[in-house]
Coordinates of C-alpha atoms in Angstrom, one line a residue:
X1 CA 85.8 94.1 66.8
X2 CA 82.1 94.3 68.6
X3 CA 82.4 91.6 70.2
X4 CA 86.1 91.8 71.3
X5 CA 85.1 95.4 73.1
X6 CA 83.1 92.9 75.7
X7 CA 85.4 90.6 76.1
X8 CA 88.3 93.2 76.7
X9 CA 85.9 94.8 79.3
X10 CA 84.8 91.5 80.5
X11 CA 88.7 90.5 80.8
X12 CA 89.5 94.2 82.9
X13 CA 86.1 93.7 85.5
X14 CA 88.0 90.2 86.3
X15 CA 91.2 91.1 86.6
X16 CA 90.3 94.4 88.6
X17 CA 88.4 93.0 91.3
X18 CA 87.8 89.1 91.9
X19 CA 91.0 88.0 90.7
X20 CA 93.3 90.2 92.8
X21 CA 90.8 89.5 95.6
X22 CA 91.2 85.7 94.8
X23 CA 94.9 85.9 94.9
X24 CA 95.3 88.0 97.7
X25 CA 93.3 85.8 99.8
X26 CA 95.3 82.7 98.7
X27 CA 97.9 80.8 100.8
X28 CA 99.8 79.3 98.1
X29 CA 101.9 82.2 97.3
X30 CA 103.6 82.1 100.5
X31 CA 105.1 78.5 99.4
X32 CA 106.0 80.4 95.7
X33 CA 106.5 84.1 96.0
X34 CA 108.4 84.7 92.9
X35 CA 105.5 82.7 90.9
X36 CA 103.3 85.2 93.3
X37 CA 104.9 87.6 91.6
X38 CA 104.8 87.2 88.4
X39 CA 101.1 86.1 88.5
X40 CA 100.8 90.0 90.5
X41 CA 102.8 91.8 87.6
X42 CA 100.9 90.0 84.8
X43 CA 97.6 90.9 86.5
X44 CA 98.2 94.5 86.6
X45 CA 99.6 94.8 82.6
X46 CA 96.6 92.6 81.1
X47 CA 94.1 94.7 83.6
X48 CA 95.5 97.7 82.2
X49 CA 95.8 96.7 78.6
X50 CA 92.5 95.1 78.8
X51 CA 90.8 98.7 79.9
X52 CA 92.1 100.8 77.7
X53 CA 91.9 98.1 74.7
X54 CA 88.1 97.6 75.4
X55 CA 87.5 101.4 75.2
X56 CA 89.4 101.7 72.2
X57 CA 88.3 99.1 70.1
X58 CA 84.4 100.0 70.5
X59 CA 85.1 103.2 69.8
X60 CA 87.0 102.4 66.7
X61 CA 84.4 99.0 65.6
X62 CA 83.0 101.2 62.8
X63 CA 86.1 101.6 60.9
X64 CA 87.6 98.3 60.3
X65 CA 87.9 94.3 61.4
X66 CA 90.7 94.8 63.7
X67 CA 92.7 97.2 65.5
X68 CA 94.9 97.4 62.9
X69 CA 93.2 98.1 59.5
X70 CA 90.9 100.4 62.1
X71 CA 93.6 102.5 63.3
X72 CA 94.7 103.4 60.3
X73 CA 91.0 104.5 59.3
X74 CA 90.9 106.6 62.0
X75 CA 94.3 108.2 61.0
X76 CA 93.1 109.0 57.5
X77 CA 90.0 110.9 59.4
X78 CA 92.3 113.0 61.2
X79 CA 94.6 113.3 57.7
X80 CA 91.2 114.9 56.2
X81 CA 91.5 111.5 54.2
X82 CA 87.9 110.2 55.3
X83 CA 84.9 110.4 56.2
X84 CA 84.2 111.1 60.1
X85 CA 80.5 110.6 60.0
X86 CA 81.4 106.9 60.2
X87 CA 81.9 107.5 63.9
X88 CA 78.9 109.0 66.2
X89 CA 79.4 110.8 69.2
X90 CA 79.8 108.0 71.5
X91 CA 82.5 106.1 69.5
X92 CA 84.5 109.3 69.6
X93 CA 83.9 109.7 73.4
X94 CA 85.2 105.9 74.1
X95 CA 88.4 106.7 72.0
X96 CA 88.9 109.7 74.0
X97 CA 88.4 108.0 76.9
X98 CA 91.2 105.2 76.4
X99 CA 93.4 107.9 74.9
X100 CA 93.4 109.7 78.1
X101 CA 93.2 107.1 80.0
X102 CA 96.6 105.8 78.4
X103 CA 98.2 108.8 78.8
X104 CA 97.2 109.2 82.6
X105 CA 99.0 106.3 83.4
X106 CA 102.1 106.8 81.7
X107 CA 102.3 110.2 83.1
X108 CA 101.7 108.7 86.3
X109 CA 104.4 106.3 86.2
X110 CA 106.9 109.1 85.1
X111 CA 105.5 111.4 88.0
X112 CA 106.1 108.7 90.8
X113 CA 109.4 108.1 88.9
X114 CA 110.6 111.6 89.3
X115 CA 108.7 111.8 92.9
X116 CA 110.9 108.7 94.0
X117 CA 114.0 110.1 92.6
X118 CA 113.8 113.3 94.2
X119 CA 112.6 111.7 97.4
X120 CA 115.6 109.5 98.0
X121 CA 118.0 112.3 96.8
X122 CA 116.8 114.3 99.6
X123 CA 117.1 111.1 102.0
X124 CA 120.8 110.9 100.8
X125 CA 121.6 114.1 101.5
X126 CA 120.4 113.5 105.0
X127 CA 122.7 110.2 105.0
X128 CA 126.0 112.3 104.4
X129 CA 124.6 114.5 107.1
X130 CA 124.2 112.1 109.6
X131 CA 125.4 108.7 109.1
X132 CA 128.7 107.5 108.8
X133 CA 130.2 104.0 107.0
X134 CA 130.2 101.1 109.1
X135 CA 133.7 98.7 110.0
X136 CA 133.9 96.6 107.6
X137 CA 130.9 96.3 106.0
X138 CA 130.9 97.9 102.0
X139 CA 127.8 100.2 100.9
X140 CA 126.8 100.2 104.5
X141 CA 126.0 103.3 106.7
X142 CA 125.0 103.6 110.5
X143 CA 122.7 106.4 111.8
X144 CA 122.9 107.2 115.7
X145 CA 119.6 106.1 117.0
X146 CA 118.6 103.9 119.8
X147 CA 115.3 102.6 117.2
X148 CA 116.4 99.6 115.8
X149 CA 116.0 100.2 111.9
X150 CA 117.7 98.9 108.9
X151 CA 116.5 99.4 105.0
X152 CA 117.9 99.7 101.6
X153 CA 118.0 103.0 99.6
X154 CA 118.5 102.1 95.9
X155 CA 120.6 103.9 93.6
X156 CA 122.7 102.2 91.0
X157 CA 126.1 102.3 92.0
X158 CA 125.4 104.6 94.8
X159 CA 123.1 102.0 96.1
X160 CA 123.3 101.4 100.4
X161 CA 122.4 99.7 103.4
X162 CA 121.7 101.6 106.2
X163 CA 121.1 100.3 110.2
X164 CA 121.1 102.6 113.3
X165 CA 123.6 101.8 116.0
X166 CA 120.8 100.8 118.4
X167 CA 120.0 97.5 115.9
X168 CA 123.6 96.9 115.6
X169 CA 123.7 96.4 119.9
X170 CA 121.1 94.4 119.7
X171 CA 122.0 91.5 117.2
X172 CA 124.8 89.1 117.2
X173 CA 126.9 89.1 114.1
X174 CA 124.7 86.1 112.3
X175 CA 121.4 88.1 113.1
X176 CA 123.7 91.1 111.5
X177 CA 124.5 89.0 108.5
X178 CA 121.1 88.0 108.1
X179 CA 119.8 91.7 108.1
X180 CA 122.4 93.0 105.7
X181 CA 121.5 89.9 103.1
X182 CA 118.2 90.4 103.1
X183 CA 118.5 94.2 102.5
X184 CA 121.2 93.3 99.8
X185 CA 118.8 90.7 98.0
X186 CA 116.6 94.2 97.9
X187 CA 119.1 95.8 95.7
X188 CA 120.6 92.8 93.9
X189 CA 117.0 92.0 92.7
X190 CA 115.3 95.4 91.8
X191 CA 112.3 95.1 94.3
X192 CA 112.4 98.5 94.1
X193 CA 111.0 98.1 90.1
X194 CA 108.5 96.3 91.6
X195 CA 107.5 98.9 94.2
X196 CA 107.7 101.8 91.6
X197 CA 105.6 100.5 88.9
X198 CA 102.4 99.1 92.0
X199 CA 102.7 102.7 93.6
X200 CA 102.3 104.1 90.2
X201 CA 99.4 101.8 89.7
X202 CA 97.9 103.1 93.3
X203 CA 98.5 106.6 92.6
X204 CA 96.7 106.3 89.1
X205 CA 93.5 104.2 90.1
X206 CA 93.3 105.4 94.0
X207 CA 89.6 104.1 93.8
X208 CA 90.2 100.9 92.5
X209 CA 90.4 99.1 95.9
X210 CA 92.5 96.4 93.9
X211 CA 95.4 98.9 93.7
X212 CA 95.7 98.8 97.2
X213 CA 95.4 95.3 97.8
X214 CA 98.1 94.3 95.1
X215 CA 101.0 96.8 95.9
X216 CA 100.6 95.5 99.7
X217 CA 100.7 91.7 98.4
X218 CA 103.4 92.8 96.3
X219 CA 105.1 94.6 99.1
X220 CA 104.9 90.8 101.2
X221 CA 106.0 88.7 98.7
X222 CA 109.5 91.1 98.3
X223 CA 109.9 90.8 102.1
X224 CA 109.3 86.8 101.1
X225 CA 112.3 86.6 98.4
X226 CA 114.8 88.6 100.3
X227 CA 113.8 86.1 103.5
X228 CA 114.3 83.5 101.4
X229 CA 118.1 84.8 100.1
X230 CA 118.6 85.6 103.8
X231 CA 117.9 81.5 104.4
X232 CA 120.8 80.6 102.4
X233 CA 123.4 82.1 104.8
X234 CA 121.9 81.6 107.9
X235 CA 119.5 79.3 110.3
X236 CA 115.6 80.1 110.4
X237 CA 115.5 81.0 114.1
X238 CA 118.5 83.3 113.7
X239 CA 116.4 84.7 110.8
X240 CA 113.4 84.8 112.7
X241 CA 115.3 87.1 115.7
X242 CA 116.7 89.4 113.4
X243 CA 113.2 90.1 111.7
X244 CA 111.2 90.9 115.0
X245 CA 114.0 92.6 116.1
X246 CA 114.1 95.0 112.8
X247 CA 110.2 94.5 112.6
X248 CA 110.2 96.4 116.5
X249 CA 111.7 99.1 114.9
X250 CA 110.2 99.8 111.8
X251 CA 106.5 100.4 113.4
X252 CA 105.2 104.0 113.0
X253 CA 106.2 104.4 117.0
X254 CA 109.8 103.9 116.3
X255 CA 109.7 105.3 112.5
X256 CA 108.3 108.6 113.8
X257 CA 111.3 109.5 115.6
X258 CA 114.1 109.1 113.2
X259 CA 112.2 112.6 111.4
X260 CA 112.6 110.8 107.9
X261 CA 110.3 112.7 105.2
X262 CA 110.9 109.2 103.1
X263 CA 109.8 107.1 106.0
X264 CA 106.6 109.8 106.6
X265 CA 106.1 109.7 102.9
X266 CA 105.9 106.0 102.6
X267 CA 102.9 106.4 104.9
X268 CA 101.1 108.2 102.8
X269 CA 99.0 107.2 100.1
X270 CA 99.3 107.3 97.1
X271 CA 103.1 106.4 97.1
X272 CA 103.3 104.1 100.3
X273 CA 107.4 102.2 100.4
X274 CA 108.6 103.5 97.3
X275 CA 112.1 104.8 98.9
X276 CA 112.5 102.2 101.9
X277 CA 112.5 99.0 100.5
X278 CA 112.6 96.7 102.9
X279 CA 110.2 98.8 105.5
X280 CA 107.8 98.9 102.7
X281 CA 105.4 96.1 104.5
X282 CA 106.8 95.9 108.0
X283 CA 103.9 96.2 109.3
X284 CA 102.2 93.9 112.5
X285 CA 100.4 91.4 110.0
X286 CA 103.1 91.2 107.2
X287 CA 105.7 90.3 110.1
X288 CA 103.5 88.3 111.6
X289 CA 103.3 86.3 108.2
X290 CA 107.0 86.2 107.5
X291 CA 107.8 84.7 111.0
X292 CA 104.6 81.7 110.7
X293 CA 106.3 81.3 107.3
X294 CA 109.9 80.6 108.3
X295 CA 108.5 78.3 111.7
X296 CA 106.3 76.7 109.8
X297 CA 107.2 76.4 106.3
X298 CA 104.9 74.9 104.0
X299 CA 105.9 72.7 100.9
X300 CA 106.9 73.9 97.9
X301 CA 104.8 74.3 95.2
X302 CA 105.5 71.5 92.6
X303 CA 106.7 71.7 89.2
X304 CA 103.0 71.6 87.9
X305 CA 101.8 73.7 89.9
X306 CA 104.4 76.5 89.5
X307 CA 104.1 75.8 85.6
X308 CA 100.0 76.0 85.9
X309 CA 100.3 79.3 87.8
X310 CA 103.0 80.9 85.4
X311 CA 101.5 79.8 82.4
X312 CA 98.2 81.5 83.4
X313 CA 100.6 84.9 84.1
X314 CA 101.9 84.2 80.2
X315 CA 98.3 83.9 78.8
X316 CA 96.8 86.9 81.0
X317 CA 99.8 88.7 78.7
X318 CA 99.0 87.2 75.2
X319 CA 95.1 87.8 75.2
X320 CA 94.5 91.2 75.5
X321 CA 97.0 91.7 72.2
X322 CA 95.4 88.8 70.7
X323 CA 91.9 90.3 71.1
X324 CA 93.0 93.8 70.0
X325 CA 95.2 92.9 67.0
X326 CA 93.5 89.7 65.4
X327 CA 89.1 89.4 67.0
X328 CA 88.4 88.0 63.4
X329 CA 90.1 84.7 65.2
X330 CA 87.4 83.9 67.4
X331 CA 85.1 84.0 64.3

């Protein structure tokens, strides 16, 4: 248990700083942004796990070999079954600090949850208000404006696409279908999961710089996968107009006038493009990315190298539990 304390907190150190910087800096995740991805989400559980699990288990080394057998010495203590003189002052501090540590992510989580919630019921209010369905397409709804704007606002069933008339005058009708498939491969694929559980992650550690960096990777790499749906319907150029065209419009300049609290409160930390899925990183650089990615498309990854990059993901997953469940394995 002693020693799986340092390794837990060696594993969180690495995972909190140079590895998210490592990634982020990468250029291979641009050729496989669904491996990206998982790589991202696996980073962020074992990071977590790892902090909390290193806390823990020093704090609980005195009473037993593993988390296990100590866990349930530290329940008799609190039963009145044993002896709390086994644990000194520190050992009770480093429990209490994964405890609440534990807890103030998961309350997090549920508080960006219910933020996000109330949020985009507030933005579809607005919608019934002030848009109105567009010919022919289904779930889709156009807002008078002369920005050109298009996003996603998730919601089950109630889920929708929504453009402003000024976009829909400026692109032809396979720029059109490129937009609406990229926003639909938003919805169809639960990007906004993705952009829930990072903004969670920002809002709970707002001085890990990490945080940061990962929900804006993150952020990229959705805009990636719905390109890359968008690609199977139409041409890259086609692709590439309709993105600089919707990219013109979702700057700050053009945001700021459509008076959207969602689109003011994605700007703001700690909760940046929870409600607006695809505006979420349509920002100069990420568009500038998106666009040297479709003109210039890099290979593939290969097999190998996908199956190097997502086995990694699986064992960041499987040694943190490892470490906390069984340390007599390493001896």
């Amino acid at each position: 248990m002693f020693w799986a304390s340092y390794l837990l907190a060696a594993l969180a150190i690495i995972l909190a700083w140079p590895a998210p910087i490592a990634l982020s800096r990468a250029s291979w995740p641009a050729r496989a942004p669904f491996t990206a991805m998982v790589l991202w989400q696996s980073i962020a559980l074992a990071g977590g796990l790892s902090m909390i699990g290193a806390m823990l288990v020093w704090g609980l080394e005195p009473l037993g070999d593993n988390l296990i057998s100590a866990s349930a010495g530290f329940i008799r203590i609190l039963l009145d079954d044993g002896s709390a003189q086994t644990l000194g002052v520190v050992h009770v501090f480093a429990i209490s600090a994964a405890t609440l540590l534990f807890g103030h992510l998961v309350f997090t989580l549920a508080l960006t949850f219910v933020r996000i919630r109330r949020q985009r019921r507030r933005h579809r209010d607005m919608l019934t208000l002030l848009s109105s369905p567009a010919a022919n397409q289904p779930a889709t709804l156009v807002i008078n404006h002369p920005a050109p704007v298009a996003y996603c606002l998730p919601g089950g069933a109630r889920s929708v696409t929504v453009m402003s008339d000024g976009l829909m005058d400026l692109l032809t009708q396979a720029e059109l279908e490129a937009v609406l498939t990229h926003e639909n491969a938003h919805l169809h694929q639960r990007h906004h999961l993705l952009l829930w559980a990072f903004a969670a992650w920002r809002s709970a550690l707002p001085w890990l710089p990490t945080s940061q960096l990962a929900q804006h990777a993150v952020s990229e790499l959705i805009e990636m996968l719905a390109d890359d749906e968008a690609l199977r319907h139409v041409d890259e150029t086609t692709l590439v107009r309709a993105i600089a065209i919707v990219g013109s419009g979702a700057l700050p300049s053009s945001r700021d006038a459509l008076d959207d609290p969602l689109a003011d409160a994605g700007r703001r930390a700690p909760e940046p493009a929870i409600a607006d899925v695809s505006g979420g990183a349509a920002d100069v650089q990420s568009i500038a990315h998106r666009v040297r990615r479709l003109l210039t498309p890099l290979p593939p990854l290969s097999r190998l190298q996908q199956g190097l990059a997502l086995s990694s993901a699986g064992m960041l997953l499987v040694v943190p539990p490892v470490l906390l469940v069984a340390p007599e394995l390493l001896g």
